[in-house]
mmCIF file of C-alpha atoms in Angstrom:
data_model
loop_
_atom_site.group_PDB
_atom_site.id
_atom_site.type_symbol
_atom_site.label_atom_id
_atom_site.label_comp_id
_atom_site.label_asym_id
_atom_site.label_seq_id
_atom_site.Cartn_x
_atom_site.Cartn_y
_atom_site.Cartn_z
ATOM 1 C CA MET A 1 -3.927 -7.020 -39.539
ATOM 2 C CA PRO A 2 -3.919 -3.777 -41.566
ATOM 3 C CA PRO A 3 -3.557 -4.051 -45.335
ATOM 4 C CA GLN A 4 -0.045 -3.942 -46.754
ATOM 5 C CA PRO A 5 0.929 -0.897 -48.888
ATOM 6 C CA THR A 6 0.455 -2.741 -52.179
ATOM 7 C CA ALA A 7 -2.948 -4.034 -51.050
ATOM 8 C CA THR A 8 -3.873 -0.491 -50.017
ATOM 9 C CA GLN A 9 -3.226 0.801 -53.527
ATOM 10 C CA LEU A 10 -5.344 -1.946 -55.078
ATOM 11 C CA ARG A 11 -8.105 -1.406 -52.514
ATOM 12 C CA LYS A 12 -8.325 2.326 -53.217
ATOM 13 C CA GLY A 13 -9.182 1.510 -56.795
ATOM 14 C CA VAL A 14 -12.195 -0.590 -55.836
ATOM 15 C CA LEU A 15 -13.571 1.383 -52.869
ATOM 16 C CA GLU A 16 -15.680 3.601 -55.108
ATOM 17 C CA LEU A 17 -17.368 0.578 -56.669
ATOM 18 C CA ALA A 18 -17.779 -1.055 -53.256
ATOM 19 C CA ILE A 19 -19.467 2.046 -51.819
ATOM 20 C CA LEU A 20 -21.759 2.417 -54.822
ATOM 21 C CA THR A 21 -22.687 -1.259 -54.530
ATOM 22 C CA LEU A 22 -23.480 -0.982 -50.820
ATOM 23 C CA LEU A 23 -25.585 2.111 -51.465
ATOM 24 C CA ALA A 24 -27.437 0.310 -54.270
ATOM 25 C CA GLU A 25 -28.585 -2.158 -51.590
ATOM 26 C CA GLU A 26 -29.772 0.538 -49.169
ATOM 27 C CA GLU A 27 -29.057 4.125 -48.188
ATOM 28 C CA SER A 28 -26.534 4.578 -45.392
ATOM 29 C CA TYR A 29 -24.831 7.257 -43.348
ATOM 30 C CA GLY A 30 -21.050 7.582 -43.398
ATOM 31 C CA ALA A 31 -20.164 5.748 -40.191
ATOM 32 C CA GLU A 32 -22.527 2.949 -41.169
ATOM 33 C CA LEU A 33 -20.744 2.610 -44.536
ATOM 34 C CA VAL A 34 -17.390 2.421 -42.754
ATOM 35 C CA ASP A 35 -18.832 -0.390 -40.617
ATOM 36 C CA ARG A 36 -20.392 -2.203 -43.587
ATOM 37 C CA LEU A 37 -17.087 -2.076 -45.491
ATOM 38 C CA SER A 38 -15.302 -3.543 -42.464
ATOM 39 C CA HIS A 39 -17.345 -6.749 -42.872
ATOM 40 C CA HIS A 40 -15.669 -7.441 -46.223
ATOM 41 C CA PRO A 41 -12.029 -8.570 -45.964
ATOM 42 C CA GLY A 42 -9.726 -6.254 -47.853
ATOM 43 C CA LEU A 43 -12.246 -3.416 -48.116
ATOM 44 C CA ALA A 44 -12.120 -2.010 -44.589
ATOM 45 C CA ALA A 45 -11.395 1.711 -44.821
ATOM 46 C CA PRO A 46 -11.143 4.436 -42.197
ATOM 47 C CA ALA A 47 -13.577 7.328 -42.063
ATOM 48 C CA GLY A 48 -10.791 9.586 -43.333
ATOM 49 C CA THR A 49 -10.842 7.632 -46.593
ATOM 50 C CA VAL A 50 -14.594 7.066 -46.923
ATOM 51 C CA TYR A 51 -15.888 10.586 -46.232
ATOM 52 C CA PRO A 52 -13.796 12.342 -48.919
ATOM 53 C CA LEU A 53 -14.956 9.709 -51.412
ATOM 54 C CA LEU A 54 -18.594 10.330 -50.415
ATOM 55 C CA THR A 55 -18.061 14.069 -50.866
ATOM 56 C CA ARG A 56 -16.512 13.555 -54.301
ATOM 57 C CA LEU A 57 -19.336 11.242 -55.419
ATOM 58 C CA THR A 58 -21.929 13.724 -54.143
ATOM 59 C CA ARG A 59 -20.289 16.594 -56.039
ATOM 60 C CA ALA A 60 -20.249 14.392 -59.148
ATOM 61 C CA LYS A 61 -24.035 13.948 -58.727
ATOM 62 C CA ALA A 62 -23.671 10.175 -58.240
ATOM 63 C CA LEU A 63 -25.068 10.461 -54.705
ATOM 64 C CA THR A 64 -27.754 12.484 -53.039
ATOM 65 C CA THR A 65 -27.976 13.204 -49.328
ATOM 66 C CA ARG A 66 -30.599 13.814 -46.704
ATOM 67 C CA TRP A 67 -30.393 14.559 -43.004
ATOM 68 C CA GLN A 68 -32.233 12.484 -40.425
ATOM 69 C CA GLU A 69 -32.430 12.875 -36.680
ATOM 70 C CA SER A 70 -30.572 10.174 -34.809
ATOM 71 C CA PRO A 71 -31.991 8.412 -31.750
ATOM 72 C CA VAL A 72 -28.557 8.962 -30.187
ATOM 73 C CA GLY A 73 -26.265 11.861 -30.972
ATOM 74 C CA PRO A 74 -26.416 14.447 -33.738
ATOM 75 C CA PRO A 75 -28.432 14.141 -36.972
ATOM 76 C CA ARG A 76 -27.032 11.770 -39.582
ATOM 77 C CA LYS A 77 -26.383 12.479 -43.247
ATOM 78 C CA TYR A 78 -27.733 9.606 -45.319
ATOM 79 C CA TYR A 79 -26.359 8.882 -48.784
ATOM 80 C CA SER A 80 -28.241 7.216 -51.632
ATOM 81 C CA LEU A 81 -27.591 6.636 -55.321
ATOM 82 C CA THR A 82 -28.940 8.961 -57.976
ATOM 83 C CA ARG A 83 -29.707 7.828 -61.511
ATOM 84 C CA GLU A 84 -26.174 8.909 -62.409
ATOM 85 C CA GLY A 85 -24.870 6.870 -59.474
ATOM 86 C CA HIS A 86 -26.624 3.744 -60.722
ATOM 87 C CA GLU A 87 -25.183 4.346 -64.203
ATOM 88 C CA LEU A 88 -21.697 4.859 -62.767
ATOM 89 C CA ARG A 89 -22.026 1.659 -60.740
ATOM 90 C CA THR A 90 -23.033 -0.254 -63.877
ATOM 91 C CA THR A 91 -20.063 1.141 -65.823
ATOM 92 C CA LEU A 92 -17.589 0.456 -63.017
ATOM 93 C CA THR A 93 -18.975 -3.072 -62.582
ATOM 94 C CA GLU A 94 -18.462 -3.792 -66.288
ATOM 95 C CA ASP A 95 -14.931 -2.351 -66.119
ATOM 96 C CA TRP A 96 -14.180 -4.400 -62.990
ATOM 97 C CA ARG A 97 -15.354 -7.638 -64.611
ATOM 98 C CA LEU A 98 -13.182 -6.997 -67.682
ATOM 99 C CA LEU A 99 -10.153 -6.420 -65.448
ATOM 100 C CA VAL A 100 -10.835 -9.520 -63.362
ATOM 101 C CA ASP A 101 -11.211 -11.639 -66.499
ATOM 102 C CA ALA A 102 -7.987 -10.236 -67.956
ATOM 103 C CA MET A 103 -6.015 -10.750 -64.742
ATOM 104 C CA THR A 104 -7.418 -14.254 -64.289
ATOM 105 C CA THR A 105 -6.031 -15.273 -67.667
ATOM 106 C CA LEU A 106 -2.745 -13.462 -67.051
ATOM 107 C CA LEU A 107 -1.897 -14.679 -63.547
ATOM 108 C CA PRO A 108 -0.679 -18.234 -63.028
ATOM 109 C CA ASP A 109 -2.704 -20.649 -60.911
ATOM 110 C CA PRO A 110 -1.662 -20.424 -57.238
ATOM 111 C CA ALA A 111 -1.111 -24.203 -57.048
#
């Protein structure tokens, strides 16, 4: 089931952190990132969302790229974190944890 519009807006705000976190684990090419995101409920995003974000993060010097021949099909562009990318991930993680803590105290228990 595709995310609802309100969930989509919330998800857009965390996709950058999710991508940086996945790339902190290991470098990936775009289609692989789309697939890796799809394994996490609520974070699945189409290529049309992921690739512009990768481009923006690369222009911001948070990511670096390299091309590698593929065993099938055209060469693949691999993305990895730069020092700035690791710093951005740390900052976004701290911000995320503050927001989660604040919302946890604000929202009532679901029971």
